[in-house]
Amino acid sequence: MTAPRTPAARWPAVRPWLGVAARLGLAAVWLIAGGSKVGDLAASGRAVNAYQVMPYDVATVIGAALPFVELALGVLLLLGLATRLSAAVSAALLVVFVAGIASAWSRGLAIDCGCFGSGGQLAEGQAPSYLPEILRDLGFLALAGFLLIWPRTPVSVDGWLTGDVPVEDENE
């Protein structure tokens, strides 16, 4: 008769598959976010400019580049290539996004974050939804954090290139 397995005993078997879910979930976020903006780079630039934290010309360049960065992160995470680096860049971007939304909220701006499409100034009478946007981005940040700690996942190019299988040891 075998002893029942505790949750702690199951962690090494479950963790790599949670990593796959985190990797694919974050990949979907970036692919949807970048894909929704890449067709109108000017709108993406206007969305960044709406935060009023940098000169217009800088905001439009960042807004035009951002969808391509998001798409690149999405593809890398989807493939499981450079997972830890992609997670680190994701985490940095998400911290910037949370700080930007919090800044807009604290300064009383009425803007749409532009996270998944065209953003910018809200129409008269529309109310911003800053708290849900911040909480959502913190959830995405948790996925990136998981991948920073445990980047090796099954079904990944990283694993194929190194010939490694995910280590079932928490001290990876």
Short mmCIF file of C-alpha atoms in Angstrom, two decimals:
data_model
loop_
_atom_site.label_atom_id
_atom_site.label_comp_id
_atom_site.label_asym_id
_atom_site.label_seq_id
_atom_site.Cartn_x
_atom_site.Cartn_y
_atom_site.Cartn_z
CA MET A 1 0.00 0.00 0.00
CA THR A 2 1.41 3.40 -0.96
CA ALA A 3 0.99 6.51 1.10
CA PRO A 4 -1.25 9.22 -0.39
CA ARG A 5 0.69 11.87 -2.23
CA THR A 6 0.63 15.29 -0.63
CA PRO A 7 0.34 18.45 -2.71
CA ALA A 8 4.03 19.12 -2.00
CA ALA A 9 4.92 15.70 -3.36
CA ARG A 10 2.91 16.35 -6.56
CA TRP A 11 4.51 19.77 -7.16
CA PRO A 12 7.52 18.47 -9.15
CA ALA A 13 5.21 16.66 -11.57
CA VAL A 14 2.69 19.50 -11.88
CA ARG A 15 5.07 22.49 -12.01
CA PRO A 16 6.36 21.95 -15.57
CA TRP A 17 2.79 21.79 -16.90
CA LEU A 18 1.82 24.90 -14.96
CA GLY A 19 4.80 26.48 -16.69
CA VAL A 20 3.39 25.47 -20.08
CA ALA A 21 0.05 27.03 -19.13
CA ALA A 22 1.78 30.23 -17.93
CA ARG A 23 3.94 30.39 -21.06
CA LEU A 24 1.04 29.84 -23.46
CA GLY A 25 -1.25 32.17 -21.51
CA LEU A 26 1.28 34.99 -21.57
CA ALA A 27 2.00 34.27 -25.24
CA ALA A 28 -1.71 34.66 -26.02
CA VAL A 29 -1.82 37.97 -24.14
CA TRP A 30 1.08 39.40 -26.13
CA LEU A 31 -0.14 38.05 -29.48
CA ILE A 32 -3.63 39.47 -28.94
CA ALA A 33 -2.32 42.80 -27.63
CA GLY A 34 0.22 43.25 -30.42
CA GLY A 35 -2.10 41.91 -33.10
CA SER A 36 -4.86 44.32 -32.11
CA LYS A 37 -2.52 47.31 -32.50
CA VAL A 38 -0.26 46.44 -35.41
CA GLY A 39 -2.87 47.43 -38.00
CA ASP A 40 -3.04 51.04 -36.75
CA LEU A 41 0.33 52.16 -35.45
CA ALA A 42 -0.76 55.80 -35.35
CA ALA A 43 -3.57 54.90 -32.92
CA SER A 44 -1.07 52.98 -30.81
CA GLY A 45 1.11 56.09 -30.70
CA ARG A 46 -1.86 58.24 -29.69
CA ALA A 47 -2.69 55.75 -26.92
CA VAL A 48 0.84 56.02 -25.50
CA ASN A 49 0.69 59.82 -25.82
CA ALA A 50 -2.57 59.93 -23.84
CA TYR A 51 -0.60 59.00 -20.69
CA GLN A 52 1.13 62.42 -20.93
CA VAL A 53 4.47 61.21 -19.57
CA MET A 54 6.73 61.92 -22.56
CA PRO A 55 6.93 64.23 -25.56
CA TYR A 56 4.51 63.49 -28.39
CA ASP A 57 7.23 62.42 -30.84
CA VAL A 58 8.72 59.95 -28.37
CA ALA A 59 5.26 58.59 -27.48
CA THR A 60 4.37 57.98 -31.12
CA VAL A 61 7.63 56.13 -31.78
CA ILE A 62 7.15 53.97 -28.68
CA GLY A 63 3.52 53.39 -29.62
CA ALA A 64 4.50 52.31 -33.12
CA ALA A 65 7.23 49.95 -31.85
CA LEU A 66 5.23 48.43 -28.99
CA PRO A 67 3.00 46.11 -31.06
CA PHE A 68 6.07 44.54 -32.67
CA VAL A 69 7.71 44.00 -29.28
CA GLU A 70 4.49 42.41 -28.01
CA LEU A 71 4.22 40.16 -31.07
CA ALA A 72 7.87 39.11 -30.74
CA LEU A 73 7.36 38.25 -27.06
CA GLY A 74 4.24 36.30 -27.96
CA VAL A 75 6.01 34.25 -30.62
CA LEU A 76 9.02 33.55 -28.39
CA LEU A 77 6.80 32.42 -25.52
CA LEU A 78 4.57 30.37 -27.82
CA LEU A 79 7.63 28.52 -29.07
CA GLY A 80 9.28 28.35 -25.66
CA LEU A 81 12.41 30.03 -27.01
CA ALA A 82 14.47 32.28 -24.71
CA THR A 83 11.71 31.79 -22.15
CA ARG A 84 13.45 33.36 -19.16
CA LEU A 85 14.53 36.40 -21.22
CA SER A 86 11.02 36.74 -22.68
CA ALA A 87 9.54 36.49 -19.19
CA ALA A 88 11.96 39.15 -17.92
CA VAL A 89 11.08 41.56 -20.74
CA SER A 90 7.40 40.77 -20.19
CA ALA A 91 7.71 41.49 -16.48
CA ALA A 92 9.50 44.79 -17.15
CA LEU A 93 6.84 45.87 -19.67
CA LEU A 94 4.03 44.89 -17.32
CA VAL A 95 5.58 46.89 -14.47
CA VAL A 96 5.77 49.90 -16.81
CA PHE A 97 2.14 49.35 -17.85
CA VAL A 98 0.94 49.12 -14.23
CA ALA A 99 2.93 52.24 -13.32
CA GLY A 100 1.53 54.09 -16.33
CA ILE A 101 -2.07 53.17 -15.53
CA ALA A 102 -1.58 54.06 -11.85
CA SER A 103 -0.02 57.37 -12.89
CA ALA A 104 -2.95 58.20 -15.20
CA TRP A 105 -5.38 57.29 -12.43
CA SER A 106 -3.59 59.37 -9.80
CA ARG A 107 -3.45 62.39 -12.12
CA GLY A 108 -7.17 62.16 -12.90
CA LEU A 109 -6.75 61.41 -16.61
CA ALA A 110 -9.73 59.81 -18.34
CA ILE A 111 -8.09 57.47 -20.84
CA ASP A 112 -8.44 53.96 -22.17
CA CYS A 113 -5.19 52.10 -21.52
CA GLY A 114 -4.89 50.98 -25.15
CA CYS A 115 -3.69 47.60 -23.96
CA PHE A 116 -5.72 45.57 -26.44
CA GLY A 117 -6.38 48.01 -29.24
CA SER A 118 -6.78 51.70 -29.75
CA GLY A 119 -6.70 53.67 -26.55
CA GLY A 120 -6.44 57.32 -25.78
CA GLN A 121 -8.80 59.92 -24.39
CA LEU A 122 -12.22 58.63 -23.39
CA ALA A 123 -15.30 60.29 -24.77
CA GLU A 124 -17.21 62.71 -22.56
CA GLY A 125 -19.19 60.80 -19.97
CA GLN A 126 -17.11 57.60 -20.21
CA ALA A 127 -15.38 56.47 -17.04
CA PRO A 128 -11.96 54.79 -17.01
CA SER A 129 -11.58 51.31 -15.52
CA TYR A 130 -8.13 51.59 -13.97
CA LEU A 131 -8.42 49.12 -11.08
CA PRO A 132 -9.47 46.13 -13.25
CA GLU A 133 -6.70 46.99 -15.74
CA ILE A 134 -4.09 47.11 -12.97
CA LEU A 135 -5.32 43.84 -11.44
CA ARG A 136 -5.33 42.16 -14.85
CA ASP A 137 -1.76 43.29 -15.52
CA LEU A 138 -0.68 42.11 -12.07
CA GLY A 139 -2.09 38.69 -12.97
CA PHE A 140 -0.05 38.71 -16.18
CA LEU A 141 2.95 39.79 -14.11
CA ALA A 142 2.44 36.72 -11.91
CA LEU A 143 2.64 34.52 -15.03
CA ALA A 144 5.88 36.23 -16.06
CA GLY A 145 7.23 35.82 -12.53
CA PHE A 146 6.47 32.11 -12.58
CA LEU A 147 8.42 31.78 -15.84
CA LEU A 148 11.32 33.80 -14.46
CA ILE A 149 11.65 31.29 -11.64
CA TRP A 150 10.82 28.13 -13.63
CA PRO A 151 11.44 28.84 -17.33
CA ARG A 152 11.99 25.25 -18.43
CA THR A 153 8.77 23.70 -19.65
CA PRO A 154 7.81 20.68 -21.72
CA VAL A 155 7.10 21.19 -25.40
CA SER A 156 9.53 24.07 -25.87
CA VAL A 157 12.27 24.97 -28.30
CA ASP A 158 14.52 25.74 -25.31
CA GLY A 159 14.22 22.11 -24.21
CA TRP A 160 14.68 20.79 -27.73
CA LEU A 161 17.82 22.89 -28.32
CA THR A 162 19.44 21.86 -25.06
CA GLY A 163 18.17 18.29 -25.05
CA ASP A 164 16.94 18.87 -21.52
CA VAL A 165 13.71 17.83 -19.98
CA PRO A 166 12.25 20.10 -17.29
CA VAL A 167 13.97 19.52 -14.00
CA GLU A 168 11.65 18.24 -11.30
CA ASP A 169 13.64 20.07 -8.69
CA GLU A 170 12.45 23.38 -7.28
CA ASN A 171 16.02 24.72 -7.18
CA GLU A 172 16.35 24.94 -10.94
#
